[in-house]
XYZ file of C-alpha atoms in Angstrom:
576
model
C 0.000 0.000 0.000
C 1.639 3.438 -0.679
C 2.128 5.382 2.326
C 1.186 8.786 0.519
C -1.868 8.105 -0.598
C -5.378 9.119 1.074
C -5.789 7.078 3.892
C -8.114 3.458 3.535
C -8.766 3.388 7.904
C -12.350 4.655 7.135
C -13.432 2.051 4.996
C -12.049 -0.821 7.306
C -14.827 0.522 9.751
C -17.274 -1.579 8.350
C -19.656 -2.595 11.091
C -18.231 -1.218 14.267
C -21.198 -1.168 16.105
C -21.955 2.017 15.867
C -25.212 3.635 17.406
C -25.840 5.626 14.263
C -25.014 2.627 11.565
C -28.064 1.868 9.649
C -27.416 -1.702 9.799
C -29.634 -4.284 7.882
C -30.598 -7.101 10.114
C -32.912 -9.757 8.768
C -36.174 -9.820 10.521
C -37.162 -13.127 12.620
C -39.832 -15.856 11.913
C -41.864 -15.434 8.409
C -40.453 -12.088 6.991
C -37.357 -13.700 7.250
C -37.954 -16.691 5.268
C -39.703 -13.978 2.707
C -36.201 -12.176 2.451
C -33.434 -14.180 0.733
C -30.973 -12.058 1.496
C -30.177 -8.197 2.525
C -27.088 -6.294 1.305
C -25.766 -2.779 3.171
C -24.204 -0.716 0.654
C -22.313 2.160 2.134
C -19.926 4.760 0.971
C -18.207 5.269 3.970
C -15.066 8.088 2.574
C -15.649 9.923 -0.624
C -13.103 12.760 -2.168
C -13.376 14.683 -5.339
C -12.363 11.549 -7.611
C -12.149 8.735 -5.186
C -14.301 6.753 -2.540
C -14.671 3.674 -0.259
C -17.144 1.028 0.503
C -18.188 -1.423 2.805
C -20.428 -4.405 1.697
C -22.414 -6.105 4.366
C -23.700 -9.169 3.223
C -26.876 -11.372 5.336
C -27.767 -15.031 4.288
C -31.324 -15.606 5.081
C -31.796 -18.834 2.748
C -29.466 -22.167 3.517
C -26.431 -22.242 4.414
C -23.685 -21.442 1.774
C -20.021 -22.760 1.397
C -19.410 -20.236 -1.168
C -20.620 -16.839 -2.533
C -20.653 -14.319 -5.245
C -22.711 -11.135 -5.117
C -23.436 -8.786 -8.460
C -24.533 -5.304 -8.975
C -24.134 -2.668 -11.714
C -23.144 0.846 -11.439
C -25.459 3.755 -13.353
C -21.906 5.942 -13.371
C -18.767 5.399 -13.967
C -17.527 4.139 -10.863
C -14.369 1.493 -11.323
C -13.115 -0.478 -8.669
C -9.170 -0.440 -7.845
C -8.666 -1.903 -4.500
C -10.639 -4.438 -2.407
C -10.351 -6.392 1.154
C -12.075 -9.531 2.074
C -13.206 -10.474 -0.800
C -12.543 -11.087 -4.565
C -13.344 -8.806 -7.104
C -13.405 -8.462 -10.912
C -15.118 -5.590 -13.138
C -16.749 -5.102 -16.638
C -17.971 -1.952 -17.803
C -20.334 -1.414 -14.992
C -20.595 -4.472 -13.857
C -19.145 -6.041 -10.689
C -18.871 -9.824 -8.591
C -17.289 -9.748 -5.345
C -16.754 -13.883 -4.544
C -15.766 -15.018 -1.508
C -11.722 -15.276 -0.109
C -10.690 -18.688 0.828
C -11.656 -17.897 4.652
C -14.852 -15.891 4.727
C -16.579 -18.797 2.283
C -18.619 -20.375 4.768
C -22.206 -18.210 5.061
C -24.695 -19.923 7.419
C -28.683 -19.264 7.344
C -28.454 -16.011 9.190
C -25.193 -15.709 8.695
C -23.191 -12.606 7.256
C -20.311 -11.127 5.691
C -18.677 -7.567 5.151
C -16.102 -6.663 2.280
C -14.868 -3.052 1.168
C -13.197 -1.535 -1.509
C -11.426 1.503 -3.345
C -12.691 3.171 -6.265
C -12.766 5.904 -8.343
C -15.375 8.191 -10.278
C -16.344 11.517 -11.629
C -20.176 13.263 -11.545
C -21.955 11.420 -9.153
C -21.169 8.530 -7.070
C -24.893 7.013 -6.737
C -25.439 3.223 -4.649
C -26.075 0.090 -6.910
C -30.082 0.169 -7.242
C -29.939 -4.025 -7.267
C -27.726 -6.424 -5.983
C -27.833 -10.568 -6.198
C -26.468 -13.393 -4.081
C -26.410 -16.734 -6.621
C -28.363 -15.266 -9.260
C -31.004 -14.237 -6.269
C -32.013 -10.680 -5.917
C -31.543 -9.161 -2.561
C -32.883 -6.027 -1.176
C -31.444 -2.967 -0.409
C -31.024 -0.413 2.233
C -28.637 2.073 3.648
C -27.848 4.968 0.875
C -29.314 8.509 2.310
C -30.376 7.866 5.594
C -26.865 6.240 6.423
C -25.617 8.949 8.648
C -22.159 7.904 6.804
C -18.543 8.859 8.779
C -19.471 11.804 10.157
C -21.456 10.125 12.783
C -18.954 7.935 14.949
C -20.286 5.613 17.134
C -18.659 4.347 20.562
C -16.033 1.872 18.421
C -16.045 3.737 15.402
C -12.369 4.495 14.781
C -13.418 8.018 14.080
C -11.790 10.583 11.081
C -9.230 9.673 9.665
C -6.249 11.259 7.156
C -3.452 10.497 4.858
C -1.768 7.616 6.056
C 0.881 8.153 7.924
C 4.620 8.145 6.312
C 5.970 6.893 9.355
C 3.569 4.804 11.754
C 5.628 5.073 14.561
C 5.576 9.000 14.909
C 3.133 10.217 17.313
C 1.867 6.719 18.202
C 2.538 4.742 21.495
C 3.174 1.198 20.474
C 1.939 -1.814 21.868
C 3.394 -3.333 25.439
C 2.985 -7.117 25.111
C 1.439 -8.157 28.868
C 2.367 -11.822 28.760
C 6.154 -10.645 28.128
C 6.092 -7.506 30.017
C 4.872 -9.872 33.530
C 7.654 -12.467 32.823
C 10.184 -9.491 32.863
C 8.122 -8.046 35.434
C 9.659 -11.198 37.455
C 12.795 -10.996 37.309
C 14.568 -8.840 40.065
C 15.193 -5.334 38.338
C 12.972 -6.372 35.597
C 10.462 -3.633 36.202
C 13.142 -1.017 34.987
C 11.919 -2.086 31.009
C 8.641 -4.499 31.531
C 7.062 -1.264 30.615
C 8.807 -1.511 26.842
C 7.023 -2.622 23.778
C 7.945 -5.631 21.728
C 6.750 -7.725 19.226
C 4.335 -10.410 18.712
C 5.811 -13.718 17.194
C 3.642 -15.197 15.202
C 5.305 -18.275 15.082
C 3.000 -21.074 14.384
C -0.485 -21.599 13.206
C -1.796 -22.355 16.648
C 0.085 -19.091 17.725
C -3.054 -17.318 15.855
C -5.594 -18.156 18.477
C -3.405 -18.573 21.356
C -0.989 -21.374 22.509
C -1.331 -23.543 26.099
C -3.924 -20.983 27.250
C -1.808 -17.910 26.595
C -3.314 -14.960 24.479
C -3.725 -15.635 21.141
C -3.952 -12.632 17.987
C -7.488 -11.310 18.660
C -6.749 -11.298 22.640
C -3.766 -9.064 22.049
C -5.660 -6.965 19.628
C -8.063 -6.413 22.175
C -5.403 -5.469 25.071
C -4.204 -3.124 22.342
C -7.500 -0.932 22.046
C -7.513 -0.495 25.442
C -3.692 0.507 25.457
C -4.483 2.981 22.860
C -6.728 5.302 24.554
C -7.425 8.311 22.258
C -3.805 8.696 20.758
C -2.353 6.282 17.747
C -0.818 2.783 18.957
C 1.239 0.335 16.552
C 1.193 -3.005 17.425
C 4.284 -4.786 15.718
C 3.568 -8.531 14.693
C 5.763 -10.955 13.441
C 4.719 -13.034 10.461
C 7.261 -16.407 10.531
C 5.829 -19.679 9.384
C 7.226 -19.938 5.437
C 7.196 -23.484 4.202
C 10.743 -25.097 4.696
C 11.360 -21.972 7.477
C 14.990 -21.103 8.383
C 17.037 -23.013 6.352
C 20.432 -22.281 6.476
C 19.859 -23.170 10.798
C 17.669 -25.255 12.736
C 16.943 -23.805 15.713
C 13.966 -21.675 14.368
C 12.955 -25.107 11.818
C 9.680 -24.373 11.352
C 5.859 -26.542 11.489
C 5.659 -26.300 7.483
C 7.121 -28.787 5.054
C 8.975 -26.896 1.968
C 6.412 -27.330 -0.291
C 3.634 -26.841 2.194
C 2.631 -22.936 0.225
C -1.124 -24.058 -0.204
C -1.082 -24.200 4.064
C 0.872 -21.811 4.436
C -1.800 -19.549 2.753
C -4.811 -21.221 3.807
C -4.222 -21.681 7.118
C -1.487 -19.150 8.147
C -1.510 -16.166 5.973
C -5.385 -16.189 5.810
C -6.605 -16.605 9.205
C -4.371 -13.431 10.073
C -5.572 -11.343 7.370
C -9.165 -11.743 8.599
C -8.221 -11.080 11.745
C -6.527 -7.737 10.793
C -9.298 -6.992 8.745
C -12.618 -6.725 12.042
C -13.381 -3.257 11.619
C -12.933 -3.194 15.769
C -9.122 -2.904 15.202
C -9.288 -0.762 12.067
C -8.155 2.430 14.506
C -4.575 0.400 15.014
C -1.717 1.023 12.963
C 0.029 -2.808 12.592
C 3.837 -2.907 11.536
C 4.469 -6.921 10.369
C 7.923 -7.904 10.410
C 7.659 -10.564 7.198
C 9.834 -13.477 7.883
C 12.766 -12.896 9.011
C 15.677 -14.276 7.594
C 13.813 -16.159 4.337
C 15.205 -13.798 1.571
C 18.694 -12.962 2.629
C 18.927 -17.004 2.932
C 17.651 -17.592 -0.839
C 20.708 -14.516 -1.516
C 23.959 -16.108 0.111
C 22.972 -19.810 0.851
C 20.993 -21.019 -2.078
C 24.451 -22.279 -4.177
C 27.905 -21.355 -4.819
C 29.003 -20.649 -1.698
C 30.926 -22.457 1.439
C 27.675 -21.138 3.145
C 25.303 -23.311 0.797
C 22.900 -25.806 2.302
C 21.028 -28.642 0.578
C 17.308 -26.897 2.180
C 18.153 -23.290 0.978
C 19.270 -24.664 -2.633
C 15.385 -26.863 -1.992
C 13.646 -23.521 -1.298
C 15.000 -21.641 -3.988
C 14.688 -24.139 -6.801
C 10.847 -24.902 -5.286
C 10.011 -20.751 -5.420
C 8.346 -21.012 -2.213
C 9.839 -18.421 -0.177
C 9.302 -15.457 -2.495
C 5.926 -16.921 -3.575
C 5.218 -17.329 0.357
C 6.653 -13.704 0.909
C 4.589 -12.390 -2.092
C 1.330 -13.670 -0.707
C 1.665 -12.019 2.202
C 2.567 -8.698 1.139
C 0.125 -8.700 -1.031
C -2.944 -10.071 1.614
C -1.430 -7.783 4.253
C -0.720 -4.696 2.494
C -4.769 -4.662 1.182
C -5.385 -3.524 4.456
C -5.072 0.243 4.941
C -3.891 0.223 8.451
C -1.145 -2.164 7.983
C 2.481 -1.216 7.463
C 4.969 -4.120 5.909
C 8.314 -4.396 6.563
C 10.595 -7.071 4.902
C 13.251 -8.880 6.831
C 16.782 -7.976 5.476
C 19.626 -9.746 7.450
C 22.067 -7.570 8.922
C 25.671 -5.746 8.177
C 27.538 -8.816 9.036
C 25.454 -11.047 6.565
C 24.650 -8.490 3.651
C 26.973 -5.715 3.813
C 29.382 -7.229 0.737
C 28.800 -5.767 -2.339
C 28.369 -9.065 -4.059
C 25.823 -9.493 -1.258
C 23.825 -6.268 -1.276
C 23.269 -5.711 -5.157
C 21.475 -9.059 -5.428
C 19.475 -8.728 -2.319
C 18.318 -5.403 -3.333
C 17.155 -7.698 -6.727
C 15.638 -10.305 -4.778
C 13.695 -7.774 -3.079
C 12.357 -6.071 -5.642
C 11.280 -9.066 -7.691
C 9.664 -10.024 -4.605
C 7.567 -7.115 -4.294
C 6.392 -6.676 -8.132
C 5.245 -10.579 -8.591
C 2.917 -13.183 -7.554
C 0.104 -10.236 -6.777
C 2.493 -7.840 -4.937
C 3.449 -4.325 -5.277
C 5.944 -1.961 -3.996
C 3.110 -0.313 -2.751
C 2.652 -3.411 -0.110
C 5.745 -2.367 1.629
C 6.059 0.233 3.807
C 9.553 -0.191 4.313
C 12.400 -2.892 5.504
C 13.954 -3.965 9.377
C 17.766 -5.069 9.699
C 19.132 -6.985 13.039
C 15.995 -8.531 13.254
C 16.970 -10.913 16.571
C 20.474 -10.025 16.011
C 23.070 -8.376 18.272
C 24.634 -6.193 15.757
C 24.942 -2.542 17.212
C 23.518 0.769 15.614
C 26.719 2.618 15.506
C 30.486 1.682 15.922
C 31.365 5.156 17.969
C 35.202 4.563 18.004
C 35.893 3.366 14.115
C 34.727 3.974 10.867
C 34.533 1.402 7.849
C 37.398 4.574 6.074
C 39.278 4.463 8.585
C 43.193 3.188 7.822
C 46.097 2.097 10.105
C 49.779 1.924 8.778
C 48.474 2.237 5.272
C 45.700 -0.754 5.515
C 41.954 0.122 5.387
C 40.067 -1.392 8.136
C 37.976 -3.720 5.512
C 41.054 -5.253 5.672
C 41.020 -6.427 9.487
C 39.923 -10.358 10.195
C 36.646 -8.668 11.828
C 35.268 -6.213 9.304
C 36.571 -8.441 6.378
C 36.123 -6.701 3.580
C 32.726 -5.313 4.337
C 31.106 -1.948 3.399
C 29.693 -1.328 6.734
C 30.928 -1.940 10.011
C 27.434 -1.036 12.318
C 23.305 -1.299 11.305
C 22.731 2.453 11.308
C 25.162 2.956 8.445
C 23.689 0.042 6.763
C 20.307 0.420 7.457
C 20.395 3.927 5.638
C 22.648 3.061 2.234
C 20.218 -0.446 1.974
C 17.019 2.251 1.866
C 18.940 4.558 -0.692
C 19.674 1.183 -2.948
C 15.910 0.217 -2.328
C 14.392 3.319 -3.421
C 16.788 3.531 -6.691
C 15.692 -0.127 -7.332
C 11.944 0.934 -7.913
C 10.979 1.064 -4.300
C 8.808 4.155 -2.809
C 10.282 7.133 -1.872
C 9.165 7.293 1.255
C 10.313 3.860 2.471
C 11.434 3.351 6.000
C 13.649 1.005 8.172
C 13.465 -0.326 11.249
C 16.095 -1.370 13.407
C 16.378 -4.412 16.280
C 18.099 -2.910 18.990
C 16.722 -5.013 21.393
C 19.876 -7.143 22.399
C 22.774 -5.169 20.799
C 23.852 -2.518 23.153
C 26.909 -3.927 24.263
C 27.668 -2.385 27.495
C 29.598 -4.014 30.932
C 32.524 -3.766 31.757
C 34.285 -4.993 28.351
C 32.808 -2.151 26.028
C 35.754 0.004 24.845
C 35.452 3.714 25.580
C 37.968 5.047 22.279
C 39.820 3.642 19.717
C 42.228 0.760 19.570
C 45.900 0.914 19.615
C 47.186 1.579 16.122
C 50.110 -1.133 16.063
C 47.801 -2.797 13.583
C 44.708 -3.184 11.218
C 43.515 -5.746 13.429
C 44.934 -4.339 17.067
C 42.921 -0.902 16.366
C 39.658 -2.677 15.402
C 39.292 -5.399 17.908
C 40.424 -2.494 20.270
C 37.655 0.229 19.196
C 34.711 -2.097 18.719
C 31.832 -2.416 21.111
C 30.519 -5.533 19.556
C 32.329 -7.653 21.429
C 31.085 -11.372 19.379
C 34.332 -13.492 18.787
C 32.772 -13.434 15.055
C 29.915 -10.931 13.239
C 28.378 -14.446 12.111
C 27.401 -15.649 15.723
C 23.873 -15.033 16.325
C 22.854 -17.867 19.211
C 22.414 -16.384 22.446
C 25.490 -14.523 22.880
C 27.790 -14.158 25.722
C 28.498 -10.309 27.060
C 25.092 -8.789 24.969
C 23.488 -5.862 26.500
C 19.961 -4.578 25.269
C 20.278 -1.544 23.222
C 18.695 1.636 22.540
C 15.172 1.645 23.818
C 12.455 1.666 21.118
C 12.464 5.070 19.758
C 10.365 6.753 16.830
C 12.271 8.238 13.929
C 15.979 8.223 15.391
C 17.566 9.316 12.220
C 17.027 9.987 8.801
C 15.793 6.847 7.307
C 14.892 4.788 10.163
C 11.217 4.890 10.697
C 12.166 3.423 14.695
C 14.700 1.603 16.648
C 12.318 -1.392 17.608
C 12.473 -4.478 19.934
C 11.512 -7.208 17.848
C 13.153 -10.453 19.686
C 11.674 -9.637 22.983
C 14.674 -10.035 25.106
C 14.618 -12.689 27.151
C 13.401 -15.401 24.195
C 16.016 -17.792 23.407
C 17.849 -18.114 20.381
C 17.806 -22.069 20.419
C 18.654 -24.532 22.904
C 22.003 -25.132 23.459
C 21.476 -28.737 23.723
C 18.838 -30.812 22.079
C 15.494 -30.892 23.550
C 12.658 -32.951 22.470
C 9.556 -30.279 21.437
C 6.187 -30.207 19.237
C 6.950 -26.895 17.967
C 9.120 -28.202 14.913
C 12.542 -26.350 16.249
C 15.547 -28.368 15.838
C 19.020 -28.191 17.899
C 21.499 -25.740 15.875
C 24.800 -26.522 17.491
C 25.676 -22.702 16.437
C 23.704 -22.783 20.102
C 26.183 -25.286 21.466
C 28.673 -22.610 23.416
C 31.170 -26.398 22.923
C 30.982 -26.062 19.150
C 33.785 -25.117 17.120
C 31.841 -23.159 14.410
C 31.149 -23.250 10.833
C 31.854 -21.739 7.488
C 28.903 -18.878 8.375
C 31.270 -17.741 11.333
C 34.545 -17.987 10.204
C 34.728 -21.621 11.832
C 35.491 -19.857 15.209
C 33.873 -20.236 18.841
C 29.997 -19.531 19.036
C 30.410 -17.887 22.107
C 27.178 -18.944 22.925
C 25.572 -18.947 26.660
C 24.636 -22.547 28.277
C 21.648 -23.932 29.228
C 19.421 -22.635 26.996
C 15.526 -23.673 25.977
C 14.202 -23.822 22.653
C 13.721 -20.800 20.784
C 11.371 -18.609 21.911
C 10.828 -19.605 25.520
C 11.935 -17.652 28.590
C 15.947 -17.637 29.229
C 16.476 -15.994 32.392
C 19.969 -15.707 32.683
C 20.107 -14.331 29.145
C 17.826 -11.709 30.089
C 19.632 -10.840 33.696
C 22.740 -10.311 31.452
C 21.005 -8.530 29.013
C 20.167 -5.909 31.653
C 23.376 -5.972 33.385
C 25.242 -5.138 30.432
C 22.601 -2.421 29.250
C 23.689 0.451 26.981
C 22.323 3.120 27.195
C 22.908 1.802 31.223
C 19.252 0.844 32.958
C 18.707 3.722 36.005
């Protein structure tokens, strides 16, 4: 969806409940039996050459496992954009058929789908509309006291959409994390902080052993909000054949499981997102991390290659996976995509960046997507890379040898996530991307503080003395990424930091394991990595060096505590 363009929030109000809706409901006993069906038609936004409408649909005859609803316009109305539903035009006339999951119509039963269009003159409602082939009547039109008339969960007025989502807007403090940190002693200091929602399952959508599920955490957002704006960042991570350069985030889906993936994943979500209730929230998705970069640098012809990766490129599944969802997500006006895209340490080579920035793009302009979808990109997702190397720069030179040169920076462009961050957008928007695209940065475990961050530069008796000496990232190797000894969390989440960066976010919620650092038996599909295994002597991803990861850690996601005490000790900025 562009983020310029007259805002969509008002027509994602459909059905809110509110006291001055003119609402059809089908009548009970015989008149409904008389009454096959009853369509609301209203124009709920409407500029000098554009509008939006919401489509309320009531079954009154049996029950239907499909639909497809007609009507002709006297004008020239033309349809550009629609949610919920599927819809194809000719001349005047339209058929709006049923998604995948909103099919299912039961006597009584109804539906709602909107859309964008345009027109000049007058913008009059469809005199007739059909379900089947069957005419339904028709209400709404003038008496519909239309958007100017909010009722107690209408989302009220609306504007342009915003460029960045995060200005002005609280954003959402997860309660289930925010009580485990809440626990731990000092943990009070940030279980106030907002992170993200992982997404990391199919049963994650309506909750998992009793905890809160998407709706439930939709619903603790509107109440967060209050008045103001509120973001609520969600993770979208469930790709067929997930994660497959490592195996501690292995995923539930087979590689060529796309059809579920859709169905059952991508779909459910969307509908979700799509209850007018939650229409006033502004939703940043983080689209699955790590699946792109992967099909970039370990998909063949590289010491990095891995038999899955090569499997998921040759099958097309991640971009078609990735594609899908931009393209189901960013049809709804009040959500903001943002495309996983590694980190520094894993992109920042030329022969890296250029075909990412590819990948990317061909992502976003196939398989139903536009570069209208995305809103913008996030680096470091879950990664410990900082924001800014304060006592080197990538230019800097020692004895007549560029730092690139040093066994740590090795030849890379970029030595912190800031720096990369901004020259990825600039490459981005050159490719075809939107001017206005933003990034987002994970700074939720990459501060680097304690008593081992440096405080100036290294000694200059060498390339390698003067960067190991000046840098605050203090991994044994950029490529380590398990649960890392000596990490610190970062900046605190922060709206427009620099120019660029549309927030510094937490995404990994600190305090979520990496992997397990053993391997554990578990029904979540996560395998043992042994980049998690603080015994294992590394791989061609790190340099075949220590992983310097911590011990005794659970599978992904669940609660690490001592990772999280350290992650507060070594805080920088420090905790009070």
């Amino acid at each position: 969806m562009s983020r310029t363009r007259t805002s969509l929030l008002a027509a994602l109000a459909l059905l809110t409940g509110s006291s001055g809706a003119a609402l059809l409901t089908a009548p009970a006993g015989a008149a409904t039996a008389s009454v096959p069906c009853t369509v609301d038609y209203k124009v709920q936004n409407q500029w000098d050459t554009g509008f939006t409408a919401a489509v309320t649909l009531t079954n009154n005859a049996a029950a239907k496992s499909g639909w497809s609803v007609k009507w002709s316009y006297a004008g020239n109305q033309k349809i550009t954009n629609f949610w919920n539903s599927k819809i194809s035009q000719s001349g005047a006339a339209v058929t709006a058929n049923n998604e995948s999951y909103n099919g299912t119509l039961a006597t009584g039963g109804s539906v709602s789908f909107g859309f964008q269009g345009t027109y000049s003159g007058t913008n009059a409602i469809p005199a007739t509309f059909t379900l089947d082939g069957v005419t339904c009547n028709v209400d709404g039109g003038p008496t519909d006291p239309g958007p100017t008339d909010p009722g107690p969960t209408d989302p009220g007025p609306t504007g342009p959409k915003a460029g960045n989502p995060y200005s002005g807007a609280k954003v959402y403090v997860n309660p289930e994390w925010s009580a485990k940190a809440a626990a731990e002693p000092g943990g009070s200091r940030i279980s106030n902080q907002p992170t993200a929602v992982w997404l990391d399952r199919i049963a994650a959508i309506n909750g998992v052993n009793g905890g809160m599920g998407l709706r439930a955490h939709l619903d603790e957002a509107l109440k967060q909000k209050g008045s103001g704006e509120l973001v609520v960042q969600l993770v979208i991570y469930d790709l067929p054949g997930r994660d497959c350069a490592a195996l501690a985030s292995n995923g539930e889906l087979g590689p060529n499981d796309l059809d579920k993936y859709k169905s059952q994943y991508i779909d459910p979500i969307v509908s979700i997102l799509a209850d007018p209730k939650y229409a006033g929230l502004r939703i940043a998705t983080v689209i699955e991390p790590d699946s792109l970069p992967n099909l970039v640098t370990n998909a063949g012809g590289t010491p990095t290659t891995t038999d899955a990766c090569v499997a998921m490129k040759s099958n097309g599944n991640y971009e078609k996976g990735v594609s899908y969802a931009l393209d189901k997500l960013g049809a709804l006006a009040n959500v903001y995509n943002y495309v996983d895209a590694g980190h520094h340490g894993w992109l920042g080579w030329d022969s890296n960046l250029g075909p990412s920035v590819q990948e990317f793009y061909k992502v976003a302009t196939t398989n139903g997507a536009s570069v209208k979808d995305v809103a913008g990109f996030i680096v470091n997702t879950a990664n410990y890379s900082p924001v800014k190397e304060p006592n080197f720069k990538v230019t800097d030179s020692v004895n007549g040898q560029t730092v690139r040169q040093s066994k740590w920076v090795d030849w890379n462009q970029y030595v912190d996530e800031q720096s990369f961050a901004q020259a990825l957008r600039d490459k981005l928007v050159a490719a075809g991307f939107e001017s206005g695209l933003g990034m987002l940065i994970d700074t939720s475990r990459n501060g680097w503080g304690g008593t081992a961050r440096p405080t100036g530069p290294g000694p200059m008796t060498s390339v390698d003395d003067y960067v190991n000496g000046s840098r605050i990232d203090r991994r044994i190797h950029a490529g380590n990424w398990c649960n890392q000894s000596g990490a610190g969390l970062g900046e605190r989440p922060t709206a427009a930091p620099a120019a660029g960066i549309d927030a510094y976010v937490w995404v990994k919620p600190p305090g979520e394991s990496d992997g397990s650092s053993s391997a554990i038996p578990n029904d979540e599909g996560k395998g043992f990595d042994r980049m998690c295994d603080p015994t294992y002597g590394g791989n061609p991803r790190n340099g075949n060096n220590p992983t310097g990861s911590l011990p005794n850690a659970p599978v992904a996601g669940h609660w690490f505590s001592a990772q999280f005490r350290q992650l507060m000790q070594n805080a920088y900025p420090p905790l009070p």
